[in-house]
mmCIF file with all atom_site columns, C-alpha atoms in Angstrom:
data_model
loop_
_atom_site.group_PDB
_atom_site.id
_atom_site.type_symbol
_atom_site.label_atom_id
_atom_site.label_alt_id
_atom_site.label_comp_id
_atom_site.label_asym_id
_atom_site.label_entity_id
_atom_site.label_seq_id
_atom_site.pdbx_PDB_ins_code
_atom_site.Cartn_x
_atom_site.Cartn_y
_atom_site.Cartn_z
_atom_site.occupancy
_atom_site.B_iso_or_equiv
_atom_site.pdbx_formal_charge
_atom_site.auth_seq_id
_atom_site.auth_comp_id
_atom_site.auth_asym_id
_atom_site.auth_atom_id
_atom_site.pdbx_PDB_model_num
ATOM 1   C CA . UNK A 1 1   ? 74.755  29.054 -7.015  1.00 60.00 ? 1   UNK A CA 1
ATOM 2   C CA . UNK A 1 2   ? 75.062  25.705 -8.636  1.00 64.00 ? 2   UNK A CA 1
ATOM 3   C CA . UNK A 1 3   ? 74.994  23.874 -5.670  1.00 68.00 ? 3   UNK A CA 1
ATOM 4   C CA . UNK A 1 4   ? 71.795  26.124 -4.725  1.00 72.00 ? 4   UNK A CA 1
ATOM 5   C CA . UNK A 1 5   ? 70.215  24.895 -7.917  1.00 72.00 ? 5   UNK A CA 1
ATOM 6   C CA . UNK A 1 6   ? 70.129  21.376 -6.814  1.00 71.00 ? 6   UNK A CA 1
ATOM 7   C CA . UNK A 1 7   ? 69.041  22.057 -3.694  1.00 70.00 ? 7   UNK A CA 1
ATOM 8   C CA . UNK A 1 8   ? 66.270  23.409 -4.704  1.00 71.00 ? 8   UNK A CA 1
ATOM 9   C CA . UNK A 1 9   ? 65.370  20.381 -7.046  1.00 75.00 ? 9   UNK A CA 1
ATOM 10  C CA . UNK A 1 10  ? 66.032  18.240 -4.017  1.00 74.00 ? 10  UNK A CA 1
ATOM 11  C CA . UNK A 1 11  ? 63.531  19.932 -1.818  1.00 68.00 ? 11  UNK A CA 1
ATOM 12  C CA . UNK A 1 12  ? 60.939  20.011 -5.056  1.00 70.00 ? 12  UNK A CA 1
ATOM 13  C CA . UNK A 1 13  ? 61.154  16.236 -5.453  1.00 69.00 ? 13  UNK A CA 1
ATOM 14  C CA . UNK A 1 14  ? 61.121  15.892 -1.405  1.00 64.00 ? 14  UNK A CA 1
ATOM 15  C CA . UNK A 1 15  ? 58.001  18.357 -1.584  1.00 66.00 ? 15  UNK A CA 1
ATOM 16  C CA . UNK A 1 16  ? 56.095  16.080 -4.064  1.00 66.00 ? 16  UNK A CA 1
ATOM 17  C CA . UNK A 1 17  ? 57.023  12.714 -2.758  1.00 65.00 ? 17  UNK A CA 1
ATOM 18  C CA . UNK A 1 18  ? 55.536  14.242 0.461   1.00 62.00 ? 18  UNK A CA 1
ATOM 19  C CA . UNK A 1 19  ? 52.041  14.812 -1.476  1.00 60.00 ? 19  UNK A CA 1
ATOM 20  C CA . UNK A 1 20  ? 49.565  12.227 -0.052  1.00 60.00 ? 20  UNK A CA 1
ATOM 21  C CA . UNK A 1 21  ? 46.945  10.517 -2.689  1.00 62.00 ? 21  UNK A CA 1
ATOM 22  C CA . UNK A 1 22  ? 43.527  12.339 -2.470  1.00 62.00 ? 22  UNK A CA 1
ATOM 23  C CA . UNK A 1 23  ? 42.173  8.723  -1.329  1.00 63.00 ? 23  UNK A CA 1
ATOM 24  C CA . UNK A 1 24  ? 44.453  8.773  1.980   1.00 62.00 ? 24  UNK A CA 1
ATOM 25  C CA . UNK A 1 25  ? 42.991  12.901 3.142   1.00 63.00 ? 25  UNK A CA 1
ATOM 26  C CA . UNK A 1 26  ? 39.525  12.536 5.497   1.00 67.00 ? 26  UNK A CA 1
ATOM 27  C CA . UNK A 1 27  ? 37.719  15.803 4.072   1.00 72.00 ? 27  UNK A CA 1
ATOM 28  C CA . UNK A 1 28  ? 34.606  14.398 5.940   1.00 78.00 ? 28  UNK A CA 1
ATOM 29  C CA . UNK A 1 29  ? 34.362  16.924 8.827   1.00 80.00 ? 29  UNK A CA 1
ATOM 30  C CA . UNK A 1 30  ? 34.306  14.961 12.171  1.00 81.00 ? 30  UNK A CA 1
ATOM 31  C CA . UNK A 1 31  ? 30.887  13.940 13.072  1.00 82.00 ? 31  UNK A CA 1
ATOM 32  C CA . UNK A 1 32  ? 30.238  13.803 17.183  1.00 84.00 ? 32  UNK A CA 1
ATOM 33  C CA . UNK A 1 33  ? 27.252  12.109 17.750  1.00 84.00 ? 33  UNK A CA 1
ATOM 34  C CA . UNK A 1 34  ? 25.648  14.072 20.759  1.00 86.00 ? 34  UNK A CA 1
ATOM 35  C CA . UNK A 1 35  ? 22.880  12.544 22.740  1.00 86.00 ? 35  UNK A CA 1
ATOM 36  C CA . UNK A 1 36  ? 19.444  14.392 22.151  1.00 82.00 ? 36  UNK A CA 1
ATOM 37  C CA . UNK A 1 37  ? 16.908  14.031 25.211  1.00 84.00 ? 37  UNK A CA 1
ATOM 38  C CA . UNK A 1 38  ? 14.010  12.197 24.891  1.00 84.00 ? 38  UNK A CA 1
ATOM 39  C CA . UNK A 1 39  ? 11.080  13.504 22.987  1.00 84.00 ? 39  UNK A CA 1
ATOM 40  C CA . UNK A 1 40  ? 7.913   14.087 25.445  1.00 88.00 ? 40  UNK A CA 1
ATOM 41  C CA . UNK A 1 41  ? 4.667   15.111 24.447  1.00 89.00 ? 41  UNK A CA 1
ATOM 42  C CA . UNK A 1 42  ? 4.677   17.300 27.556  1.00 90.00 ? 42  UNK A CA 1
ATOM 43  C CA . UNK A 1 43  ? 0.583   18.079 28.640  1.00 94.00 ? 43  UNK A CA 1
ATOM 44  C CA . UNK A 1 44  ? -0.687  17.397 25.309  1.00 94.00 ? 44  UNK A CA 1
ATOM 45  C CA . UNK A 1 45  ? -2.393  14.126 24.180  1.00 96.00 ? 45  UNK A CA 1
ATOM 46  C CA . UNK A 1 46  ? -1.370  13.458 20.447  1.00 96.00 ? 46  UNK A CA 1
ATOM 47  C CA . UNK A 1 47  ? -3.025  9.680  20.534  1.00 97.00 ? 47  UNK A CA 1
ATOM 48  C CA . UNK A 1 48  ? -5.990  10.777 18.434  1.00 98.00 ? 48  UNK A CA 1
ATOM 49  C CA . UNK A 1 49  ? -5.198  14.154 16.494  1.00 98.00 ? 49  UNK A CA 1
ATOM 50  C CA . UNK A 1 50  ? -7.722  15.684 14.489  1.00 98.00 ? 50  UNK A CA 1
ATOM 51  C CA . UNK A 1 51  ? -7.466  18.596 11.852  1.00 98.00 ? 51  UNK A CA 1
ATOM 52  C CA . UNK A 1 52  ? -9.984  20.941 10.234  1.00 97.00 ? 52  UNK A CA 1
ATOM 53  C CA . UNK A 1 53  ? -10.126 23.517 8.020   1.00 97.00 ? 53  UNK A CA 1
ATOM 54  C CA . UNK A 1 54  ? -9.849  23.924 4.165   1.00 97.00 ? 54  UNK A CA 1
ATOM 55  C CA . UNK A 1 55  ? -7.502  23.676 1.237   1.00 97.00 ? 55  UNK A CA 1
ATOM 56  C CA . UNK A 1 56  ? -4.425  23.996 3.296   1.00 95.00 ? 56  UNK A CA 1
ATOM 57  C CA . UNK A 1 57  ? -5.479  21.815 5.749   1.00 98.00 ? 57  UNK A CA 1
ATOM 58  C CA . UNK A 1 58  ? -6.404  19.270 2.980   1.00 98.00 ? 58  UNK A CA 1
ATOM 59  C CA . UNK A 1 59  ? -3.481  19.482 0.924   1.00 98.00 ? 59  UNK A CA 1
ATOM 60  C CA . UNK A 1 60  ? -4.947  21.018 -2.165  1.00 98.00 ? 60  UNK A CA 1
ATOM 61  C CA . UNK A 1 61  ? -2.187  22.280 -4.061  1.00 96.00 ? 61  UNK A CA 1
ATOM 62  C CA . UNK A 1 62  ? -1.907  23.392 -8.193  1.00 96.00 ? 62  UNK A CA 1
ATOM 63  C CA . UNK A 1 63  ? -5.226  23.892 -8.367  1.00 96.00 ? 63  UNK A CA 1
ATOM 64  C CA . UNK A 1 64  ? -6.446  20.221 -7.276  1.00 97.00 ? 64  UNK A CA 1
ATOM 65  C CA . UNK A 1 65  ? -6.215  17.434 -4.618  1.00 97.00 ? 65  UNK A CA 1
ATOM 66  C CA . UNK A 1 66  ? -4.212  14.402 -5.478  1.00 97.00 ? 66  UNK A CA 1
ATOM 67  C CA . UNK A 1 67  ? -2.338  11.694 -3.703  1.00 97.00 ? 67  UNK A CA 1
ATOM 68  C CA . UNK A 1 68  ? 1.188   13.321 -3.530  1.00 97.00 ? 68  UNK A CA 1
ATOM 69  C CA . UNK A 1 69  ? -0.441  16.666 -2.234  1.00 97.00 ? 69  UNK A CA 1
ATOM 70  C CA . UNK A 1 70  ? -2.301  15.120 0.604   1.00 98.00 ? 70  UNK A CA 1
ATOM 71  C CA . UNK A 1 71  ? 0.940   13.426 1.414   1.00 98.00 ? 71  UNK A CA 1
ATOM 72  C CA . UNK A 1 72  ? 2.556   16.867 2.077   1.00 98.00 ? 72  UNK A CA 1
ATOM 73  C CA . UNK A 1 73  ? -0.738  18.362 4.062   1.00 98.00 ? 73  UNK A CA 1
ATOM 74  C CA . UNK A 1 74  ? 0.113   20.601 6.801   1.00 98.00 ? 74  UNK A CA 1
ATOM 75  C CA . UNK A 1 75  ? -1.710  17.926 9.297   1.00 98.00 ? 75  UNK A CA 1
ATOM 76  C CA . UNK A 1 76  ? -0.092  14.891 7.754   1.00 98.00 ? 76  UNK A CA 1
ATOM 77  C CA . UNK A 1 77  ? 3.473   16.273 8.498   1.00 98.00 ? 77  UNK A CA 1
ATOM 78  C CA . UNK A 1 78  ? 2.418   17.424 12.064  1.00 98.00 ? 78  UNK A CA 1
ATOM 79  C CA . UNK A 1 79  ? 1.231   13.877 12.493  1.00 98.00 ? 79  UNK A CA 1
ATOM 80  C CA . UNK A 1 80  ? 4.496   11.962 11.563  1.00 97.00 ? 80  UNK A CA 1
ATOM 81  C CA . UNK A 1 81  ? 6.029   14.401 13.820  1.00 96.00 ? 81  UNK A CA 1
ATOM 82  C CA . UNK A 1 82  ? 3.310   13.858 16.621  1.00 97.00 ? 82  UNK A CA 1
ATOM 83  C CA . UNK A 1 83  ? 4.059   10.000 15.806  1.00 96.00 ? 83  UNK A CA 1
ATOM 84  C CA . UNK A 1 84  ? 7.781   10.676 17.908  1.00 94.00 ? 84  UNK A CA 1
ATOM 85  C CA . UNK A 1 85  ? 5.713   11.867 20.928  1.00 94.00 ? 85  UNK A CA 1
ATOM 86  C CA . UNK A 1 86  ? 2.961   9.218  21.376  1.00 93.00 ? 86  UNK A CA 1
ATOM 87  C CA . UNK A 1 87  ? 0.770   10.291 18.517  1.00 95.00 ? 87  UNK A CA 1
ATOM 88  C CA . UNK A 1 88  ? -1.446  7.570  16.968  1.00 96.00 ? 88  UNK A CA 1
ATOM 89  C CA . UNK A 1 89  ? -2.103  6.810  13.423  1.00 96.00 ? 89  UNK A CA 1
ATOM 90  C CA . UNK A 1 90  ? -3.373  9.231  11.004  1.00 98.00 ? 90  UNK A CA 1
ATOM 91  C CA . UNK A 1 91  ? -5.917  8.534  8.557   1.00 98.00 ? 91  UNK A CA 1
ATOM 92  C CA . UNK A 1 92  ? -7.203  11.022 5.456   1.00 98.00 ? 92  UNK A CA 1
ATOM 93  C CA . UNK A 1 93  ? -9.320  10.616 2.278   1.00 98.00 ? 93  UNK A CA 1
ATOM 94  C CA . UNK A 1 94  ? -6.922  9.737  -0.350  1.00 97.00 ? 94  UNK A CA 1
ATOM 95  C CA . UNK A 1 95  ? -7.696  10.109 -4.052  1.00 97.00 ? 95  UNK A CA 1
ATOM 96  C CA . UNK A 1 96  ? -7.137  7.425  -6.197  1.00 96.00 ? 96  UNK A CA 1
ATOM 97  C CA . UNK A 1 97  ? -3.946  9.048  -8.030  1.00 96.00 ? 97  UNK A CA 1
ATOM 98  C CA . UNK A 1 98  ? -1.779  11.928 -8.564  1.00 96.00 ? 98  UNK A CA 1
ATOM 99  C CA . UNK A 1 99  ? -3.798  13.418 -11.814 1.00 95.00 ? 99  UNK A CA 1
ATOM 100 C CA . UNK A 1 100 ? -6.256  14.795 -9.389  1.00 96.00 ? 100 UNK A CA 1
ATOM 101 C CA . UNK A 1 101 ? -9.757  16.487 -10.129 1.00 96.00 ? 101 UNK A CA 1
ATOM 102 C CA . UNK A 1 102 ? -13.319 14.488 -9.386  1.00 97.00 ? 102 UNK A CA 1
ATOM 103 C CA . UNK A 1 103 ? -16.093 13.269 -11.343 1.00 97.00 ? 103 UNK A CA 1
ATOM 104 C CA . UNK A 1 104 ? -19.825 12.493 -10.534 1.00 96.00 ? 104 UNK A CA 1
ATOM 105 C CA . UNK A 1 105 ? -20.829 9.571  -11.848 1.00 95.00 ? 105 UNK A CA 1
ATOM 106 C CA . UNK A 1 106 ? -18.325 9.516  -14.550 1.00 95.00 ? 106 UNK A CA 1
ATOM 107 C CA . UNK A 1 107 ? -19.005 13.464 -15.427 1.00 96.00 ? 107 UNK A CA 1
ATOM 108 C CA . UNK A 1 108 ? -15.931 15.359 -14.466 1.00 96.00 ? 108 UNK A CA 1
ATOM 109 C CA . UNK A 1 109 ? -16.829 18.485 -12.202 1.00 96.00 ? 109 UNK A CA 1
ATOM 110 C CA . UNK A 1 110 ? -13.140 19.231 -11.107 1.00 95.00 ? 110 UNK A CA 1
ATOM 111 C CA . UNK A 1 111 ? -10.125 19.601 -13.234 1.00 95.00 ? 111 UNK A CA 1
ATOM 112 C CA . UNK A 1 112 ? -7.047  17.673 -13.337 1.00 96.00 ? 112 UNK A CA 1
ATOM 113 C CA . UNK A 1 113 ? -4.165  19.359 -11.364 1.00 95.00 ? 113 UNK A CA 1
ATOM 114 C CA . UNK A 1 114 ? -1.932  22.259 -13.283 1.00 94.00 ? 114 UNK A CA 1
ATOM 115 C CA . UNK A 1 115 ? 1.883   21.882 -14.239 1.00 92.00 ? 115 UNK A CA 1
ATOM 116 C CA . UNK A 1 116 ? 4.613   24.170 -14.744 1.00 90.00 ? 116 UNK A CA 1
ATOM 117 C CA . UNK A 1 117 ? 4.797   23.931 -18.812 1.00 79.00 ? 117 UNK A CA 1
ATOM 118 C CA . UNK A 1 118 ? 7.960   26.196 -19.072 1.00 82.00 ? 118 UNK A CA 1
ATOM 119 C CA . UNK A 1 119 ? 6.340   29.358 -19.667 1.00 84.00 ? 119 UNK A CA 1
ATOM 120 C CA . UNK A 1 120 ? 3.966   29.109 -17.018 1.00 86.00 ? 120 UNK A CA 1
ATOM 121 C CA . UNK A 1 121 ? 1.229   26.830 -14.883 1.00 89.00 ? 121 UNK A CA 1
ATOM 122 C CA . UNK A 1 122 ? -0.806  25.280 -17.962 1.00 88.00 ? 122 UNK A CA 1
ATOM 123 C CA . UNK A 1 123 ? -3.318  22.155 -17.400 1.00 91.00 ? 123 UNK A CA 1
ATOM 124 C CA . UNK A 1 124 ? -2.024  18.716 -16.784 1.00 90.00 ? 124 UNK A CA 1
ATOM 125 C CA . UNK A 1 125 ? -3.508  17.761 -20.443 1.00 87.00 ? 125 UNK A CA 1
ATOM 126 C CA . UNK A 1 126 ? -1.692  20.217 -22.377 1.00 85.00 ? 126 UNK A CA 1
ATOM 127 C CA . UNK A 1 127 ? 1.650   18.635 -21.446 1.00 84.00 ? 127 UNK A CA 1
ATOM 128 C CA . UNK A 1 128 ? 0.229   14.649 -21.508 1.00 88.00 ? 128 UNK A CA 1
ATOM 129 C CA . UNK A 1 129 ? -2.864  15.040 -23.348 1.00 89.00 ? 129 UNK A CA 1
ATOM 130 C CA . UNK A 1 130 ? -6.076  13.692 -22.395 1.00 92.00 ? 130 UNK A CA 1
ATOM 131 C CA . UNK A 1 131 ? -6.905  11.890 -19.071 1.00 93.00 ? 131 UNK A CA 1
ATOM 132 C CA . UNK A 1 132 ? -9.247  10.247 -17.255 1.00 94.00 ? 132 UNK A CA 1
ATOM 133 C CA . UNK A 1 133 ? -10.262 11.626 -13.831 1.00 96.00 ? 133 UNK A CA 1
ATOM 134 C CA . UNK A 1 134 ? -10.757 8.212  -11.714 1.00 95.00 ? 134 UNK A CA 1
ATOM 135 C CA . UNK A 1 135 ? -11.584 10.139 -8.278  1.00 97.00 ? 135 UNK A CA 1
ATOM 136 C CA . UNK A 1 136 ? -15.448 9.691  -8.606  1.00 97.00 ? 136 UNK A CA 1
ATOM 137 C CA . UNK A 1 137 ? -17.161 10.858 -6.027  1.00 96.00 ? 137 UNK A CA 1
ATOM 138 C CA . UNK A 1 138 ? -20.339 8.830  -7.081  1.00 95.00 ? 138 UNK A CA 1
ATOM 139 C CA . UNK A 1 139 ? -18.607 5.530  -7.457  1.00 94.00 ? 139 UNK A CA 1
ATOM 140 C CA . UNK A 1 140 ? -15.226 5.075  -5.115  1.00 90.00 ? 140 UNK A CA 1
ATOM 141 C CA . UNK A 1 141 ? -15.162 6.911  -1.773  1.00 92.00 ? 141 UNK A CA 1
ATOM 142 C CA . UNK A 1 142 ? -13.034 5.786  0.909   1.00 94.00 ? 142 UNK A CA 1
ATOM 143 C CA . UNK A 1 143 ? -14.064 4.716  4.065   1.00 93.00 ? 143 UNK A CA 1
ATOM 144 C CA . UNK A 1 144 ? -13.144 7.312  7.052   1.00 91.00 ? 144 UNK A CA 1
ATOM 145 C CA . UNK A 1 145 ? -13.097 7.825  9.970   1.00 95.00 ? 145 UNK A CA 1
ATOM 146 C CA . UNK A 1 146 ? -10.388 10.554 9.095   1.00 98.00 ? 146 UNK A CA 1
ATOM 147 C CA . UNK A 1 147 ? -8.201  12.275 10.835  1.00 98.00 ? 147 UNK A CA 1
ATOM 148 C CA . UNK A 1 148 ? -7.792  14.820 8.206   1.00 99.00 ? 148 UNK A CA 1
ATOM 149 C CA . UNK A 1 149 ? -11.055 16.859 7.871   1.00 98.00 ? 149 UNK A CA 1
ATOM 150 C CA . UNK A 1 150 ? -9.687  19.512 5.557   1.00 98.00 ? 150 UNK A CA 1
ATOM 151 C CA . UNK A 1 151 ? -12.526 20.453 2.812   1.00 98.00 ? 151 UNK A CA 1
ATOM 152 C CA . UNK A 1 152 ? -11.100 22.718 0.109   1.00 98.00 ? 152 UNK A CA 1
ATOM 153 C CA . UNK A 1 153 ? -13.172 25.268 -0.812  1.00 97.00 ? 153 UNK A CA 1
ATOM 154 C CA . UNK A 1 154 ? -14.661 25.379 2.701   1.00 98.00 ? 154 UNK A CA 1
ATOM 155 C CA . UNK A 1 155 ? -15.318 28.472 4.765   1.00 97.00 ? 155 UNK A CA 1
ATOM 156 C CA . UNK A 1 156 ? -15.707 28.664 8.483   1.00 96.00 ? 156 UNK A CA 1
ATOM 157 C CA . UNK A 1 157 ? -19.335 28.369 8.545   1.00 97.00 ? 157 UNK A CA 1
ATOM 158 C CA . UNK A 1 158 ? -19.831 25.679 5.922   1.00 98.00 ? 158 UNK A CA 1
ATOM 159 C CA . UNK A 1 159 ? -17.963 23.018 8.964   1.00 97.00 ? 159 UNK A CA 1
ATOM 160 C CA . UNK A 1 160 ? -21.444 23.742 10.876  1.00 98.00 ? 160 UNK A CA 1
ATOM 161 C CA . UNK A 1 161 ? -23.491 23.155 7.971   1.00 97.00 ? 161 UNK A CA 1
ATOM 162 C CA . UNK A 1 162 ? -25.849 20.206 7.772   1.00 97.00 ? 162 UNK A CA 1
ATOM 163 C CA . UNK A 1 163 ? -25.962 18.912 4.404   1.00 97.00 ? 163 UNK A CA 1
ATOM 164 C CA . UNK A 1 164 ? -22.301 19.987 2.852   1.00 98.00 ? 164 UNK A CA 1
ATOM 165 C CA . UNK A 1 165 ? -21.570 16.661 2.569   1.00 97.00 ? 165 UNK A CA 1
ATOM 166 C CA . UNK A 1 166 ? -24.805 14.967 0.948   1.00 97.00 ? 166 UNK A CA 1
ATOM 167 C CA . UNK A 1 167 ? -24.481 14.231 -2.929  1.00 97.00 ? 167 UNK A CA 1
ATOM 168 C CA . UNK A 1 168 ? -27.830 15.175 -3.744  1.00 96.00 ? 168 UNK A CA 1
ATOM 169 C CA . UNK A 1 169 ? -27.002 18.694 -2.666  1.00 97.00 ? 169 UNK A CA 1
ATOM 170 C CA . UNK A 1 170 ? -23.692 19.119 -5.105  1.00 96.00 ? 170 UNK A CA 1
ATOM 171 C CA . UNK A 1 171 ? -25.966 20.183 -8.147  1.00 94.00 ? 171 UNK A CA 1
ATOM 172 C CA . UNK A 1 172 ? -27.675 22.631 -6.032  1.00 95.00 ? 172 UNK A CA 1
ATOM 173 C CA . UNK A 1 173 ? -23.963 24.433 -5.063  1.00 94.00 ? 173 UNK A CA 1
ATOM 174 C CA . UNK A 1 174 ? -25.332 23.571 -1.563  1.00 96.00 ? 174 UNK A CA 1
ATOM 175 C CA . UNK A 1 175 ? -22.447 20.349 -1.042  1.00 97.00 ? 175 UNK A CA 1
ATOM 176 C CA . UNK A 1 176 ? -18.694 20.381 -1.299  1.00 98.00 ? 176 UNK A CA 1
ATOM 177 C CA . UNK A 1 177 ? -17.867 17.478 -3.519  1.00 98.00 ? 177 UNK A CA 1
ATOM 178 C CA . UNK A 1 178 ? -14.679 17.092 -1.834  1.00 98.00 ? 178 UNK A CA 1
ATOM 179 C CA . UNK A 1 179 ? -16.960 16.498 1.722   1.00 98.00 ? 179 UNK A CA 1
ATOM 180 C CA . UNK A 1 180 ? -18.901 14.047 -0.051  1.00 98.00 ? 180 UNK A CA 1
ATOM 181 C CA . UNK A 1 181 ? -16.036 11.594 -0.137  1.00 97.00 ? 181 UNK A CA 1
ATOM 182 C CA . UNK A 1 182 ? -15.703 11.552 3.605   1.00 97.00 ? 182 UNK A CA 1
ATOM 183 C CA . UNK A 1 183 ? -19.690 11.483 4.804   1.00 96.00 ? 183 UNK A CA 1
ATOM 184 C CA . UNK A 1 184 ? -20.402 7.866  3.564   1.00 93.00 ? 184 UNK A CA 1
ATOM 185 C CA . UNK A 1 185 ? -23.238 6.687  5.317   1.00 93.00 ? 185 UNK A CA 1
ATOM 186 C CA . UNK A 1 186 ? -24.288 9.666  7.141   1.00 96.00 ? 186 UNK A CA 1
ATOM 187 C CA . UNK A 1 187 ? -24.345 12.071 4.028   1.00 96.00 ? 187 UNK A CA 1
ATOM 188 C CA . UNK A 1 188 ? -25.905 15.020 6.366   1.00 97.00 ? 188 UNK A CA 1
ATOM 189 C CA . UNK A 1 189 ? -23.096 15.254 9.225   1.00 97.00 ? 189 UNK A CA 1
ATOM 190 C CA . UNK A 1 190 ? -21.275 18.198 9.430   1.00 98.00 ? 190 UNK A CA 1
ATOM 191 C CA . UNK A 1 191 ? -17.835 18.860 9.304   1.00 98.00 ? 191 UNK A CA 1
ATOM 192 C CA . UNK A 1 192 ? -17.773 19.311 13.353  1.00 98.00 ? 192 UNK A CA 1
ATOM 193 C CA . UNK A 1 193 ? -19.874 16.808 14.178  1.00 98.00 ? 193 UNK A CA 1
ATOM 194 C CA . UNK A 1 194 ? -17.766 14.338 12.325  1.00 98.00 ? 194 UNK A CA 1
ATOM 195 C CA . UNK A 1 195 ? -15.025 15.760 13.793  1.00 98.00 ? 195 UNK A CA 1
ATOM 196 C CA . UNK A 1 196 ? -16.571 15.434 17.521  1.00 98.00 ? 196 UNK A CA 1
ATOM 197 C CA . UNK A 1 197 ? -17.615 12.231 16.867  1.00 97.00 ? 197 UNK A CA 1
ATOM 198 C CA . UNK A 1 198 ? -14.190 11.344 16.658  1.00 97.00 ? 198 UNK A CA 1
ATOM 199 C CA . UNK A 1 199 ? -13.355 12.351 19.959  1.00 97.00 ? 199 UNK A CA 1
ATOM 200 C CA . UNK A 1 200 ? -10.475 13.798 19.293  1.00 98.00 ? 200 UNK A CA 1
ATOM 201 C CA . UNK A 1 201 ? -7.323  14.150 21.956  1.00 97.00 ? 201 UNK A CA 1
ATOM 202 C CA . UNK A 1 202 ? -5.728  16.833 20.295  1.00 97.00 ? 202 UNK A CA 1
ATOM 203 C CA . UNK A 1 203 ? -6.891  19.047 17.400  1.00 95.00 ? 203 UNK A CA 1
ATOM 204 C CA . UNK A 1 204 ? -5.842  21.865 14.822  1.00 96.00 ? 204 UNK A CA 1
#
């Protein structure tokens, strides 16, 4: 009986000395590199992708349009994948910042984005104080052409409407300020005419 006790103690010491240090154990799963097939566009031509639509296409989220939301717009995400199979560059009418909102000659016409304040969505200004909306449709519009022709708030018939991007029609309620940012020297062009004028090879 006494000898068994020493035998158990010896086995215990042996078991402890046989244990590996944590750094000696490789817990990472073995990764086997698998060769993937080459990407191909098939019969599609993604070289000049143009997207038409409304808020979802533009990237409108949290009640506003801002750079981060535009980066995550559905067409921009698609264009990133298309670029892996022959897709070309993809241009968007980016706003000036991540605040959101629009101004017309210094007067705010669209409020900044909403944020989560702990109890629910609230205005950005309720969280950080007053902000200046810097995207002004009369002062600092980007230069096209744009592949993303998503216009927040647009309905299907608006895509055919001449003057929908004319700044003179904004106060009359006949134009969309988000489309005004895209029209440049052709204020009376329709969204559809602008898209067709780019001769898209693929559209959504």
